mmCIF file of C-alpha atoms and ligand atoms in Angstrom:
data_model
loop_
_atom_site.group_PDB
_atom_site.id
_atom_site.type_symbol
_atom_site.label_atom_id
_atom_site.label_comp_id
_atom_site.label_asym_id
_atom_site.label_seq_id
_atom_site.Cartn_x
_atom_site.Cartn_y
_atom_site.Cartn_z
ATOM 1 C CA MET R 109 -81.532 -15.546 -37.347
ATOM 2 C CA PRO R 110 -83.389 -17.071 -40.325
ATOM 3 C CA GLN R 111 -87.161 -17.090 -40.631
ATOM 4 C CA VAL R 112 -88.667 -19.370 -43.265
ATOM 5 C CA ASP R 113 -91.695 -18.314 -45.307
ATOM 6 C CA SER R 114 -93.530 -21.609 -45.868
ATOM 7 C CA ASN R 115 -95.447 -20.094 -48.812
ATOM 8 C CA ARG R 116 -92.228 -19.636 -50.743
ATOM 9 C CA CYS R 117 -90.340 -22.687 -49.505
ATOM 10 C CA ASP R 118 -90.412 -25.676 -51.878
ATOM 11 C CA LEU R 119 -88.435 -27.864 -49.439
ATOM 12 C CA CYS R 120 -85.470 -28.158 -51.790
ATOM 13 C CA GLY R 121 -83.149 -28.667 -48.789
ATOM 14 C CA GLN R 122 -80.344 -26.420 -50.049
ATOM 15 C CA CYS R 123 -80.317 -24.258 -46.917
ATOM 16 C CA SER R 124 -80.070 -27.309 -44.700
ATOM 17 C CA ASP R 125 -77.139 -28.682 -46.759
ATOM 18 C CA PHE R 126 -75.476 -25.277 -46.804
ATOM 19 C CA CYS R 127 -75.554 -24.404 -43.102
ATOM 20 C CA ARG R 128 -72.352 -25.714 -41.566
ATOM 21 C CA TYR R 129 -73.728 -25.191 -38.095
ATOM 22 C CA ASN R 130 -76.832 -27.356 -38.538
ATOM 23 C CA ALA R 131 -79.081 -24.454 -37.619
ATOM 24 C CA LEU R 132 -81.556 -25.414 -40.343
ATOM 25 C CA LEU R 133 -83.081 -28.819 -40.963
ATOM 26 C CA CYS R 134 -85.236 -29.565 -43.985
ATOM 27 C CA LEU R 135 -87.788 -32.216 -43.055
ATOM 28 C CA PRO R 136 -90.345 -33.750 -45.465
ATOM 29 C CA GLY R 137 -93.013 -31.208 -44.515
ATOM 30 C CA GLN R 138 -91.160 -28.157 -43.185
ATOM 31 C CA VAL R 139 -87.835 -26.463 -42.510
ATOM 32 C CA VAL R 140 -87.026 -26.346 -38.798
ATOM 33 C CA THR R 141 -84.665 -23.695 -37.426
ATOM 34 C CA PHE R 142 -82.400 -23.950 -34.378
ATOM 35 C CA PRO R 143 -81.689 -20.325 -33.444
ATOM 36 C CA GLU R 144 -79.133 -21.219 -30.750
ATOM 37 C CA LEU R 145 -76.884 -22.801 -33.384
ATOM 38 C CA CYS R 146 -77.093 -19.956 -35.916
ATOM 39 C CA HIS R 147 -73.858 -17.962 -36.385
ATOM 40 C CA GLY R 148 -75.691 -15.238 -38.304
ATOM 41 C CA CYS R 149 -73.517 -15.636 -41.425
ATOM 42 C CA GLY R 150 -76.433 -14.535 -43.623
ATOM 43 C CA GLY R 151 -75.764 -17.139 -46.333
ATOM 44 C CA CYS R 152 -79.088 -18.954 -46.169
ATOM 45 C CA SER R 153 -81.126 -15.786 -46.717
ATOM 46 C CA ARG R 154 -79.084 -14.636 -49.716
ATOM 47 C CA LEU R 155 -78.057 -17.634 -51.764
ATOM 48 C CA PHE R 156 -81.184 -19.463 -52.825
ATOM 49 C CA PRO R 157 -83.517 -18.346 -55.618
ATOM 50 C CA GLN R 158 -86.783 -19.096 -53.809
ATOM 51 C CA GLN R 159 -85.934 -16.287 -51.355
ATOM 52 C CA ALA R 160 -87.956 -18.053 -48.698
ATOM 53 C CA ILE R 161 -85.658 -17.051 -45.846
ATOM 54 C CA SER R 162 -85.536 -13.627 -44.270
ATOM 55 C CA GLU R 163 -83.411 -12.446 -41.366
ATOM 56 C CA VAL R 164 -85.048 -11.474 -38.105
ATOM 57 C CA PRO R 165 -83.233 -10.043 -35.080
ATOM 58 C CA ARG R 166 -82.869 -12.011 -31.870
ATOM 59 C CA GLU R 167 -81.336 -10.732 -28.666
ATOM 60 C CA ILE R 168 -78.424 -12.901 -27.552
ATOM 61 C CA GLY R 169 -76.619 -10.506 -25.238
ATOM 62 C CA THR R 170 -75.683 -6.937 -24.498
ATOM 63 C CA ILE R 171 -72.832 -4.624 -25.411
ATOM 64 C CA GLU R 172 -71.523 -2.351 -22.697
ATOM 65 C CA LEU R 173 -69.697 0.844 -23.611
ATOM 66 C CA GLY R 174 -67.629 3.074 -21.368
ATOM 67 C CA THR R 175 -64.531 5.190 -21.044
ATOM 68 C CA ALA R 176 -61.472 5.117 -18.795
ATOM 69 C CA GLY R 177 -59.668 8.426 -19.190
ATOM 70 C CA ALA R 178 -59.011 8.813 -22.917
ATOM 71 C CA ILE R 179 -59.662 5.130 -23.611
ATOM 72 C CA HIS R 180 -62.965 3.946 -25.069
ATOM 73 C CA PHE R 181 -64.025 0.527 -23.918
ATOM 74 C CA ALA R 182 -66.606 -1.936 -25.236
ATOM 75 C CA SER R 183 -67.498 -5.304 -23.770
ATOM 76 C CA GLY R 184 -69.882 -8.031 -24.931
ATOM 77 C CA LEU R 185 -71.967 -10.026 -22.465
ATOM 78 C CA LEU R 186 -73.670 -13.147 -23.775
ATOM 79 C CA ASN R 187 -77.042 -13.999 -22.234
ATOM 80 C CA ILE R 188 -77.048 -17.079 -20.016
ATOM 81 C CA GLY R 189 -77.939 -20.141 -22.079
ATOM 82 C CA GLU R 190 -76.701 -18.708 -25.375
ATOM 83 C CA ALA R 191 -73.958 -20.734 -27.019
ATOM 84 C CA MET R 192 -73.028 -18.658 -30.071
ATOM 85 C CA SER R 193 -70.917 -15.604 -29.374
ATOM 86 C CA PRO R 194 -69.731 -14.720 -32.944
ATOM 87 C CA PRO R 195 -72.791 -12.533 -33.745
ATOM 88 C CA LEU R 196 -72.252 -10.647 -30.468
ATOM 89 C CA ILE R 197 -68.556 -10.211 -31.245
ATOM 90 C CA ARG R 198 -69.476 -8.936 -34.724
ATOM 91 C CA GLY R 199 -71.975 -6.490 -33.185
ATOM 92 C CA LEU R 200 -69.358 -5.328 -30.698
ATOM 93 C CA LYS R 201 -66.775 -4.777 -33.444
ATOM 94 C CA ASN R 202 -69.313 -2.635 -35.295
ATOM 95 C CA THR R 203 -69.357 -0.240 -32.327
ATOM 96 C CA LEU R 204 -65.599 0.327 -32.432
ATOM 97 C CA ILE R 205 -64.416 3.806 -33.228
ATOM 98 C CA GLU R 206 -61.770 3.989 -35.944
ATOM 99 C CA SER R 207 -58.821 5.407 -34.103
ATOM 100 C CA GLU R 208 -55.075 5.183 -33.972
ATOM 101 C CA GLY R 209 -55.098 2.016 -31.957
ATOM 102 C CA THR R 210 -57.796 -0.523 -31.187
ATOM 103 C CA ILE R 211 -57.006 -3.609 -29.145
ATOM 104 C CA ILE R 212 -59.406 -6.553 -29.292
ATOM 105 C CA ASP R 213 -58.952 -9.035 -26.476
ATOM 106 C CA ALA R 214 -59.838 -12.371 -28.081
ATOM 107 C CA PRO R 215 -60.687 -15.525 -26.162
ATOM 108 C CA PRO R 216 -58.060 -18.287 -26.159
ATOM 109 C CA GLY R 217 -58.114 -21.222 -28.557
ATOM 110 C CA THR R 218 -58.817 -21.534 -32.255
ATOM 111 C CA SER R 219 -62.618 -21.748 -32.358
ATOM 112 C CA CYS R 220 -65.245 -19.533 -34.026
ATOM 113 C CA PRO R 221 -65.185 -16.720 -31.403
ATOM 114 C CA VAL R 222 -61.428 -16.364 -31.921
ATOM 115 C CA ILE R 223 -61.733 -16.281 -35.710
ATOM 116 C CA GLU R 224 -64.512 -13.691 -35.459
ATOM 117 C CA SER R 225 -62.429 -11.571 -33.066
ATOM 118 C CA ILE R 226 -59.295 -11.491 -35.205
ATOM 119 C CA ARG R 227 -60.966 -11.228 -38.603
ATOM 120 C CA HIS R 228 -59.922 -8.000 -40.408
ATOM 121 C CA CYS R 229 -57.369 -7.090 -37.731
ATOM 122 C CA ASP R 230 -54.135 -5.511 -38.952
ATOM 123 C CA TYR R 231 -51.970 -7.586 -36.664
ATOM 124 C CA ILE R 232 -52.385 -10.497 -34.253
ATOM 125 C CA VAL R 233 -50.487 -10.758 -30.971
ATOM 126 C CA LEU R 234 -50.363 -14.355 -29.751
ATOM 127 C CA VAL R 235 -49.823 -14.336 -25.991
ATOM 128 C CA THR R 236 -48.379 -17.552 -24.648
ATOM 129 C CA GLU R 237 -46.790 -19.063 -21.560
ATOM 130 C CA PRO R 238 -43.623 -21.191 -21.572
ATOM 131 C CA THR R 239 -45.265 -24.418 -20.407
ATOM 132 C CA PRO R 240 -45.927 -27.641 -22.386
ATOM 133 C CA PHE R 241 -49.643 -26.710 -22.589
ATOM 134 C CA GLY R 242 -48.760 -23.161 -23.631
ATOM 135 C CA LEU R 243 -46.473 -24.441 -26.388
ATOM 136 C CA ASN R 244 -49.115 -26.856 -27.647
ATOM 137 C CA ASP R 245 -51.762 -24.100 -27.777
ATOM 138 C CA LEU R 246 -49.314 -21.721 -29.428
ATOM 139 C CA LYS R 247 -48.622 -24.216 -32.223
ATOM 140 C CA LEU R 248 -52.363 -24.502 -32.914
ATOM 141 C CA ALA R 249 -52.770 -20.719 -32.862
ATOM 142 C CA VAL R 250 -49.832 -20.252 -35.248
ATOM 143 C CA GLU R 251 -51.401 -22.764 -37.666
ATOM 144 C CA MET R 252 -54.671 -20.817 -37.448
ATOM 145 C CA VAL R 253 -53.245 -17.348 -38.187
ATOM 146 C CA ARG R 254 -51.047 -18.755 -40.949
ATOM 147 C CA ALA R 255 -54.123 -20.314 -42.551
ATOM 148 C CA LEU R 256 -55.858 -16.921 -42.294
ATOM 149 C CA LYS R 257 -52.753 -15.261 -43.799
ATOM 150 C CA GLN R 258 -52.698 -12.584 -41.096
ATOM 151 C CA PRO R 259 -49.456 -11.047 -39.792
ATOM 152 C CA PHE R 260 -48.641 -11.936 -36.212
ATOM 153 C CA GLY R 261 -46.045 -11.884 -33.454
ATOM 154 C CA ILE R 262 -45.548 -13.545 -30.083
ATOM 155 C CA VAL R 263 -45.599 -12.255 -26.516
ATOM 156 C CA ILE R 264 -44.255 -14.666 -23.898
ATOM 157 C CA ASN R 265 -46.016 -14.106 -20.593
ATOM 158 C CA ARG R 266 -44.608 -15.390 -17.290
ATOM 159 C CA SER R 267 -41.229 -15.537 -18.904
ATOM 160 C CA GLY R 268 -38.398 -16.956 -16.768
ATOM 161 C CA LEU R 269 -39.952 -20.373 -16.321
ATOM 162 C CA ASP R 270 -38.240 -23.100 -18.340
ATOM 163 C CA GLU R 271 -38.706 -21.580 -21.784
ATOM 164 C CA ARG R 272 -36.004 -23.240 -23.885
ATOM 165 C CA ARG R 273 -38.509 -25.304 -25.907
ATOM 166 C CA MET R 274 -40.696 -22.260 -26.488
ATOM 167 C CA LEU R 275 -37.756 -20.165 -27.693
ATOM 168 C CA ASP R 276 -36.461 -23.024 -29.886
ATOM 169 C CA TYR R 277 -39.894 -23.364 -31.504
ATOM 170 C CA CYS R 278 -40.147 -19.622 -32.183
ATOM 171 C CA GLN R 279 -36.659 -19.598 -33.694
ATOM 172 C CA ARG R 280 -37.301 -22.672 -35.836
ATOM 173 C CA GLU R 281 -40.545 -21.207 -37.170
ATOM 174 C CA HIS R 282 -39.092 -17.690 -37.561
ATOM 175 C CA LEU R 283 -41.709 -16.209 -35.234
ATOM 176 C CA PRO R 284 -41.009 -12.659 -34.045
ATOM 177 C CA ILE R 285 -41.034 -12.318 -30.249
ATOM 178 C CA LEU R 286 -42.385 -8.854 -29.476
ATOM 179 C CA ALA R 287 -41.982 -8.982 -25.704
ATOM 180 C CA GLN R 288 -41.187 -11.270 -22.798
ATOM 181 C CA LEU R 289 -43.086 -10.393 -19.629
ATOM 182 C CA PRO R 290 -41.362 -11.839 -16.557
ATOM 183 C CA ASP R 291 -43.083 -14.168 -14.131
ATOM 184 C CA ASP R 292 -43.555 -11.860 -11.136
ATOM 185 C CA ARG R 293 -45.698 -12.466 -8.064
ATOM 186 C CA ARG R 294 -46.320 -8.714 -7.745
ATOM 187 C CA VAL R 295 -48.342 -8.845 -10.992
ATOM 188 C CA ALA R 296 -50.728 -11.386 -9.471
ATOM 189 C CA GLU R 297 -50.941 -9.289 -6.294
ATOM 190 C CA ALA R 298 -51.760 -6.144 -8.287
ATOM 191 C CA TYR R 299 -54.316 -8.078 -10.334
ATOM 192 C CA SER R 300 -56.022 -9.366 -7.173
ATOM 193 C CA ARG R 301 -56.417 -5.729 -6.042
ATOM 194 C CA GLY R 302 -57.895 -4.796 -9.423
ATOM 195 C CA GLU R 303 -54.815 -2.833 -10.450
ATOM 196 C CA LEU R 304 -52.891 -2.906 -13.715
ATOM 197 C CA ALA R 305 -49.320 -4.189 -13.605
ATOM 198 C CA CYS R 306 -48.191 -1.351 -15.866
ATOM 199 C CA ALA R 307 -49.761 1.205 -13.485
ATOM 200 C CA VAL R 308 -48.061 -0.020 -10.311
ATOM 201 C CA LEU R 309 -44.793 -1.579 -11.515
ATOM 202 C CA ALA R 310 -42.411 0.743 -13.325
ATOM 203 C CA GLU R 311 -40.565 -2.059 -15.143
ATOM 204 C CA PHE R 312 -43.855 -3.401 -16.544
ATOM 205 C CA LYS R 313 -44.796 0.066 -17.737
ATOM 206 C CA GLN R 314 -41.512 0.071 -19.675
ATOM 207 C CA LEU R 315 -42.151 -3.414 -21.047
ATOM 208 C CA PHE R 316 -45.624 -2.468 -22.312
ATOM 209 C CA ALA R 317 -44.285 0.784 -23.783
ATOM 210 C CA GLY R 318 -41.666 -1.325 -25.598
ATOM 211 C CA LEU R 319 -44.365 -3.690 -26.832
ATOM 212 C CA LEU R 320 -46.419 -0.767 -28.147
ATOM 213 C CA ALA R 321 -43.341 0.618 -29.923
ATOM 214 C CA ALA R 322 -42.610 -2.829 -31.437
ATOM 215 C CA LEU R 323 -46.224 -3.036 -32.679
ATOM 216 C CA ASP R 324 -45.988 0.458 -34.139
ATOM 217 C CA THR R 325 -42.873 -0.551 -36.053
ATOM 218 C CA VAL R 326 -44.320 -3.778 -37.513
ATOM 219 C CA LEU R 327 -47.589 -2.053 -38.430
ATOM 220 C CA GLN R 328 -45.731 0.704 -40.249
ATOM 221 C CA GLN R 329 -43.578 -1.891 -42.027
ATOM 222 C CA ASN R 330 -46.653 -3.872 -43.066
ATOM 223 C CA GLN R 331 -48.337 -0.682 -44.260
ATOM 224 C CA SER R 332 -45.364 0.344 -46.389
ATOM 225 C CA ASN R 333 -44.982 -3.224 -47.759
ATOM 226 C CA ALA R 334 -48.680 -3.183 -48.721
ATOM 227 C CA THR R 335 -48.305 0.233 -50.396
ATOM 228 C CA ALA R 336 -45.183 -0.960 -52.275
ATOM 229 C CA GLY R 337 -47.122 -4.074 -53.390
ATOM 230 C CA GLU R 338 -50.003 -1.921 -54.686
ATOM 231 C CA THR R 339 -47.740 0.378 -56.691
ATOM 232 C CA SER R 340 -45.556 -2.394 -58.222
HETATM 233 S S1 SF4 L 50 -83.386 -23.217 -49.507
HETATM 234 FE FE1 SF4 L 50 -85.258 -22.000 -49.273
HETATM 235 S S2 SF4 L 50 -86.734 -23.140 -50.491
HETATM 236 FE FE2 SF4 L 50 -85.060 -24.553 -50.121
HETATM 237 S S3 SF4 L 50 -85.626 -25.660 -48.246
HETATM 238 FE FE3 SF4 L 50 -84.421 -23.904 -47.622
HETATM 239 S S4 SF4 L 50 -85.945 -22.322 -47.158
HETATM 240 FE FE4 SF4 L 50 -86.973 -23.874 -48.383
HETATM 241 S S1 SF4 L 51 -77.438 -17.471 -41.115
HETATM 242 FE FE1 SF4 L 51 -75.738 -18.882 -41.555
HETATM 243 S S2 SF4 L 51 -75.451 -19.959 -39.638
HETATM 244 FE FE2 SF4 L 51 -77.467 -19.033 -39.510
HETATM 245 S S3 SF4 L 51 -78.842 -20.587 -40.256
HETATM 246 FE FE3 SF4 L 51 -78.299 -19.329 -42.019
HETATM 247 S S4 SF4 L 51 -76.564 -20.417 -42.957
HETATM 248 FE FE4 SF4 L 51 -76.818 -21.229 -40.881
#
């Protein structure tokens, strides 16, 4: 978060105008900071010639690390009362080990925590449900990833409900459907026991293996397209 050195500050107000999150307010006699609103973008401490702002750390949560078999796991826990999760998400992403496959489970929606989660990812999987609300949210998410120019595909969860409109939309927009996971009460039962669907239901294990293979294929295609683009 920013800390203002009043000896250097000439109250020009540029930081206050710049901060999109209103975490800084330039008043006639001082600059007031609102740490809870700061997204930690670093702009205010770098951009202005007076160099009156420095960055100081502030604890907003914790990052938990663990393993499950060969899988490394990291989870971010925001302190109660904190509103801004992007700095925690950024900190969590910094702990990730570069490996063959890293999956980041982003929150739903199109807000800052989602953008922070998917930033710099090789591929985005938009998971949706074939309901009117699901379709509405999917349209917003598609607009978001298109604006970010990131490659993406769709997974339809609880497939088997009335999904004609969802399928029509995907076809009209040329959206690749990577997998359709059937609506199955046994998944909810497994979940309520703390078990993974793919661990207890053979057909779901196959579906997730197919999804992984589909992701492998699109990632390799994207990689070779990027290499071809660099060489041409
Ligand atoms: S940009 Fe720097 S000098 Fe200007 S009001 Fe903000 S802290 Fe003060
Ligand atoms: S670091 Fe970014 S979000 Fe935080 S106060 Fe400065 S400009 Fe605003």
